[in-house]
């Protein structure tokens, strides 16, 4: 199965809701403004492998100073009260890129924040920062899109 091959290549097991999505869709085109589509499983890769320069720009940016420590009480705020520039820049280096990047926007899964086996999901943008969700499925629910893959 392609999912298992990809997990072996990446050296990790993918989160359950994202695995279910891949089993049903194996990617998806034209999901959201700025997002061309989700990669098929064989194209999923670590963000650092495909966009090291993007990470370095953020790590060296005065706008998002990587030396600033964001406390948990500020970081773990989701929904409308979330400040999209309050994200931990260092997590970009370990994030998994699951969508095509377009107009400075990409969808990432964050293995640094895991709850019940689910990785935090980000809609990451040059313009607005990271819109973070507790899981891949929550990201779809918040954006009013929930499919049969759930």
PDB file of C-alpha atoms in Angstrom:
ATOM      1  CA  UNK A   1       0.000   0.000   0.000  1.00  0.00           C
ATOM      2  CA  UNK A   2       1.293   3.474  -0.916  1.00  0.00           C
ATOM      3  CA  UNK A   3       0.617   4.894   2.547  1.00  0.00           C
ATOM      4  CA  UNK A   4       2.873   2.316   4.209  1.00  0.00           C
ATOM      5  CA  UNK A   5       5.628   2.899   1.634  1.00  0.00           C
ATOM      6  CA  UNK A   6       5.435   6.654   2.263  1.00  0.00           C
ATOM      7  CA  UNK A   7       5.484   6.167   6.044  1.00  0.00           C
ATOM      8  CA  UNK A   8       8.605   4.024   5.690  1.00  0.00           C
ATOM      9  CA  UNK A   9      10.239   6.660   3.464  1.00  0.00           C
ATOM     10  CA  UNK A  10       9.398   9.419   5.973  1.00  0.00           C
ATOM     11  CA  UNK A  11      10.291   7.310   9.007  1.00  0.00           C
ATOM     12  CA  UNK A  12       6.992   7.977  10.788  1.00  0.00           C
ATOM     13  CA  UNK A  13       3.364   6.879  10.958  1.00  0.00           C
ATOM     14  CA  UNK A  14       0.944   9.457   9.575  1.00  0.00           C
ATOM     15  CA  UNK A  15      -1.866  10.725  11.830  1.00  0.00           C
ATOM     16  CA  UNK A  16      -5.177   8.778  11.681  1.00  0.00           C
ATOM     17  CA  UNK A  17      -7.468  11.408  10.118  1.00  0.00           C
ATOM     18  CA  UNK A  18      -4.909  12.195   7.414  1.00  0.00           C
ATOM     19  CA  UNK A  19      -4.375   8.459   6.716  1.00  0.00           C
ATOM     20  CA  UNK A  20      -8.153   8.033   6.317  1.00  0.00           C
ATOM     21  CA  UNK A  21      -8.250  11.016   3.950  1.00  0.00           C
ATOM     22  CA  UNK A  22      -5.495   9.453   1.828  1.00  0.00           C
ATOM     23  CA  UNK A  23      -7.217   6.057   1.751  1.00  0.00           C
ATOM     24  CA  UNK A  24     -10.330   7.635   0.246  1.00  0.00           C
ATOM     25  CA  UNK A  25      -8.920  10.468  -1.882  1.00  0.00           C
ATOM     26  CA  UNK A  26      -5.153  10.044  -2.302  1.00  0.00           C
ATOM     27  CA  UNK A  27      -4.980  13.824  -2.642  1.00  0.00           C
ATOM     28  CA  UNK A  28      -7.457  16.513  -3.599  1.00  0.00           C
ATOM     29  CA  UNK A  29      -7.344  19.416  -6.055  1.00  0.00           C
ATOM     30  CA  UNK A  30      -8.538  23.003  -5.594  1.00  0.00           C
ATOM     31  CA  UNK A  31      -9.376  22.803  -1.899  1.00  0.00           C
ATOM     32  CA  UNK A  32      -8.941  26.354  -0.632  1.00  0.00           C
ATOM     33  CA  UNK A  33      -7.911  29.775  -1.931  1.00  0.00           C
ATOM     34  CA  UNK A  34      -4.159  29.728  -2.361  1.00  0.00           C
ATOM     35  CA  UNK A  35      -3.983  25.944  -2.013  1.00  0.00           C
ATOM     36  CA  UNK A  36      -3.762  24.251  -5.397  1.00  0.00           C
ATOM     37  CA  UNK A  37      -4.454  20.879  -3.859  1.00  0.00           C
ATOM     38  CA  UNK A  38      -3.293  18.135  -1.537  1.00  0.00           C
ATOM     39  CA  UNK A  39      -0.479  15.911  -2.724  1.00  0.00           C
ATOM     40  CA  UNK A  40      -1.072  12.263  -3.494  1.00  0.00           C
ATOM     41  CA  UNK A  41       0.603  10.170  -0.803  1.00  0.00           C
ATOM     42  CA  UNK A  42       3.741   9.432  -2.841  1.00  0.00           C
ATOM     43  CA  UNK A  43       4.515  13.190  -3.134  1.00  0.00           C
ATOM     44  CA  UNK A  44       4.177  14.057   0.574  1.00  0.00           C
ATOM     45  CA  UNK A  45       7.524  15.164   2.015  1.00  0.00           C
ATOM     46  CA  UNK A  46       9.153  17.031   4.872  1.00  0.00           C
ATOM     47  CA  UNK A  47       8.854  20.806   4.447  1.00  0.00           C
ATOM     48  CA  UNK A  48      12.595  21.120   5.130  1.00  0.00           C
ATOM     49  CA  UNK A  49      13.326  18.909   2.110  1.00  0.00           C
ATOM     50  CA  UNK A  50      11.365  21.068  -0.300  1.00  0.00           C
ATOM     51  CA  UNK A  51      11.446  24.567   1.210  1.00  0.00           C
ATOM     52  CA  UNK A  52      14.574  24.984   3.318  1.00  0.00           C
ATOM     53  CA  UNK A  53      14.896  28.569   2.047  1.00  0.00           C
ATOM     54  CA  UNK A  54      11.347  29.393   3.226  1.00  0.00           C
ATOM     55  CA  UNK A  55      12.202  28.083   6.705  1.00  0.00           C
ATOM     56  CA  UNK A  56      15.441  30.075   6.800  1.00  0.00           C
ATOM     57  CA  UNK A  57      13.631  33.279   5.867  1.00  0.00           C
ATOM     58  CA  UNK A  58      11.344  32.826   8.879  1.00  0.00           C
ATOM     59  CA  UNK A  59      14.160  31.797  11.200  1.00  0.00           C
ATOM     60  CA  UNK A  60      16.081  34.939  10.239  1.00  0.00           C
ATOM     61  CA  UNK A  61      13.113  37.320  10.050  1.00  0.00           C
ATOM     62  CA  UNK A  62      12.671  40.134  12.538  1.00  0.00           C
ATOM     63  CA  UNK A  63       8.899  39.726  12.042  1.00  0.00           C
ATOM     64  CA  UNK A  64       9.021  36.203  13.514  1.00  0.00           C
ATOM     65  CA  UNK A  65      12.073  36.160  15.729  1.00  0.00           C
ATOM     66  CA  UNK A  66      12.836  32.485  16.439  1.00  0.00           C
ATOM     67  CA  UNK A  67      14.429  33.500  19.743  1.00  0.00           C
ATOM     68  CA  UNK A  68      11.062  34.628  21.085  1.00  0.00           C
ATOM     69  CA  UNK A  69       9.604  31.876  23.222  1.00  0.00           C
ATOM     70  CA  UNK A  70       5.855  31.555  22.801  1.00  0.00           C
ATOM     71  CA  UNK A  71       4.401  30.239  26.074  1.00  0.00           C
ATOM     72  CA  UNK A  72       1.957  27.335  25.960  1.00  0.00           C
ATOM     73  CA  UNK A  73      -0.955  29.511  27.122  1.00  0.00           C
ATOM     74  CA  UNK A  74      -0.488  31.682  24.009  1.00  0.00           C
ATOM     75  CA  UNK A  75       0.407  28.855  21.629  1.00  0.00           C
ATOM     76  CA  UNK A  76      -2.386  26.411  22.436  1.00  0.00           C
ATOM     77  CA  UNK A  77      -5.192  28.780  21.486  1.00  0.00           C
ATOM     78  CA  UNK A  78      -7.266  27.560  18.560  1.00  0.00           C
ATOM     79  CA  UNK A  79     -10.215  29.031  16.711  1.00  0.00           C
ATOM     80  CA  UNK A  80     -11.171  32.684  16.442  1.00  0.00           C
ATOM     81  CA  UNK A  81      -9.046  33.758  19.421  1.00  0.00           C
ATOM     82  CA  UNK A  82      -5.866  32.386  17.838  1.00  0.00           C
ATOM     83  CA  UNK A  83      -3.215  34.875  16.758  1.00  0.00           C
ATOM     84  CA  UNK A  84      -1.803  33.449  13.532  1.00  0.00           C
ATOM     85  CA  UNK A  85       1.599  35.043  14.099  1.00  0.00           C
ATOM     86  CA  UNK A  86       1.882  33.253  17.460  1.00  0.00           C
ATOM     87  CA  UNK A  87       3.371  30.070  16.121  1.00  0.00           C
ATOM     88  CA  UNK A  88       6.618  28.360  16.924  1.00  0.00           C
ATOM     89  CA  UNK A  89       8.865  29.069  13.949  1.00  0.00           C
ATOM     90  CA  UNK A  90      11.194  26.212  14.894  1.00  0.00           C
ATOM     91  CA  UNK A  91       8.382  23.729  14.133  1.00  0.00           C
ATOM     92  CA  UNK A  92       8.679  24.535  10.414  1.00  0.00           C
ATOM     93  CA  UNK A  93      11.868  22.444  10.277  1.00  0.00           C
ATOM     94  CA  UNK A  94      10.025  19.260  11.297  1.00  0.00           C
ATOM     95  CA  UNK A  95       6.693  19.911   9.538  1.00  0.00           C
ATOM     96  CA  UNK A  96       5.301  17.613   6.864  1.00  0.00           C
ATOM     97  CA  UNK A  97       4.166  19.285   3.636  1.00  0.00           C
ATOM     98  CA  UNK A  98       0.930  17.699   2.410  1.00  0.00           C
ATOM     99  CA  UNK A  99      -0.199  20.262  -0.154  1.00  0.00           C
ATOM    100  CA  UNK A 100       1.165  22.092  -3.131  1.00  0.00           C
ATOM    101  CA  UNK A 101       2.426  25.580  -2.330  1.00  0.00           C
ATOM    102  CA  UNK A 102       0.920  28.512  -4.175  1.00  0.00           C
ATOM    103  CA  UNK A 103       0.955  32.239  -3.540  1.00  0.00           C
ATOM    104  CA  UNK A 104       2.897  31.709  -0.330  1.00  0.00           C
ATOM    105  CA  UNK A 105       0.385  29.299   1.227  1.00  0.00           C
ATOM    106  CA  UNK A 106       0.789  25.618   2.067  1.00  0.00           C
ATOM    107  CA  UNK A 107      -0.765  22.993   4.368  1.00  0.00           C
ATOM    108  CA  UNK A 108       1.574  21.387   6.894  1.00  0.00           C
ATOM    109  CA  UNK A 109       1.220  18.734   9.573  1.00  0.00           C
ATOM    110  CA  UNK A 110       3.180  19.383  12.748  1.00  0.00           C
ATOM    111  CA  UNK A 111       4.553  16.254  14.479  1.00  0.00           C
ATOM    112  CA  UNK A 112       5.778  18.361  17.410  1.00  0.00           C
ATOM    113  CA  UNK A 113       2.210  18.763  18.725  1.00  0.00           C
ATOM    114  CA  UNK A 114       0.318  15.467  18.954  1.00  0.00           C
ATOM    115  CA  UNK A 115      -2.977  14.752  20.707  1.00  0.00           C
ATOM    116  CA  UNK A 116      -4.622  11.316  20.565  1.00  0.00           C
ATOM    117  CA  UNK A 117      -2.320  10.382  17.684  1.00  0.00           C
ATOM    118  CA  UNK A 118      -3.355  13.439  15.650  1.00  0.00           C
ATOM    119  CA  UNK A 119      -0.748  15.978  14.549  1.00  0.00           C
ATOM    120  CA  UNK A 120      -1.483  19.667  14.630  1.00  0.00           C
ATOM    121  CA  UNK A 121      -2.469  20.924  11.130  1.00  0.00           C
ATOM    122  CA  UNK A 122      -1.417  24.316   9.779  1.00  0.00           C
ATOM    123  CA  UNK A 123      -2.540  26.440   6.887  1.00  0.00           C
ATOM    124  CA  UNK A 124       0.748  28.301   6.671  1.00  0.00           C
ATOM    125  CA  UNK A 125       0.993  31.570   4.767  1.00  0.00           C
ATOM    126  CA  UNK A 126       3.661  34.172   4.122  1.00  0.00           C
ATOM    127  CA  UNK A 127       0.994  36.807   4.591  1.00  0.00           C
ATOM    128  CA  UNK A 128      -0.944  35.673   7.657  1.00  0.00           C
ATOM    129  CA  UNK A 129       1.271  33.221   9.547  1.00  0.00           C
ATOM    130  CA  UNK A 130      -0.073  29.837  10.649  1.00  0.00           C
ATOM    131  CA  UNK A 131      -3.757  29.111  11.081  1.00  0.00           C
ATOM    132  CA  UNK A 132      -3.374  26.124  13.394  1.00  0.00           C
ATOM    133  CA  UNK A 133      -5.833  23.318  14.119  1.00  0.00           C
ATOM    134  CA  UNK A 134      -5.678  20.420  16.568  1.00  0.00           C
ATOM    135  CA  UNK A 135      -5.864  17.899  13.716  1.00  0.00           C
ATOM    136  CA  UNK A 136      -6.245  17.453   9.980  1.00  0.00           C
ATOM    137  CA  UNK A 137      -9.945  16.605  10.379  1.00  0.00           C
ATOM    138  CA  UNK A 138     -10.537  19.684  12.569  1.00  0.00           C
ATOM    139  CA  UNK A 139      -8.979  21.844   9.857  1.00  0.00           C
ATOM    140  CA  UNK A 140     -11.564  20.545   7.390  1.00  0.00           C
ATOM    141  CA  UNK A 141     -14.442  20.983   9.854  1.00  0.00           C
ATOM    142  CA  UNK A 142     -13.469  24.575  10.659  1.00  0.00           C
ATOM    143  CA  UNK A 143     -13.373  25.400   6.952  1.00  0.00           C
ATOM    144  CA  UNK A 144     -16.798  23.820   6.358  1.00  0.00           C
ATOM    145  CA  UNK A 145     -15.509  20.861   4.374  1.00  0.00           C
ATOM    146  CA  UNK A 146     -15.913  17.372   5.728  1.00  0.00           C
ATOM    147  CA  UNK A 147     -15.827  14.378   3.468  1.00  0.00           C
ATOM    148  CA  UNK A 148     -16.681  10.706   3.596  1.00  0.00           C
ATOM    149  CA  UNK A 149     -13.061   9.958   4.489  1.00  0.00           C
ATOM    150  CA  UNK A 150     -13.656  10.991   8.108  1.00  0.00           C
TER     151      UNK A 150
END
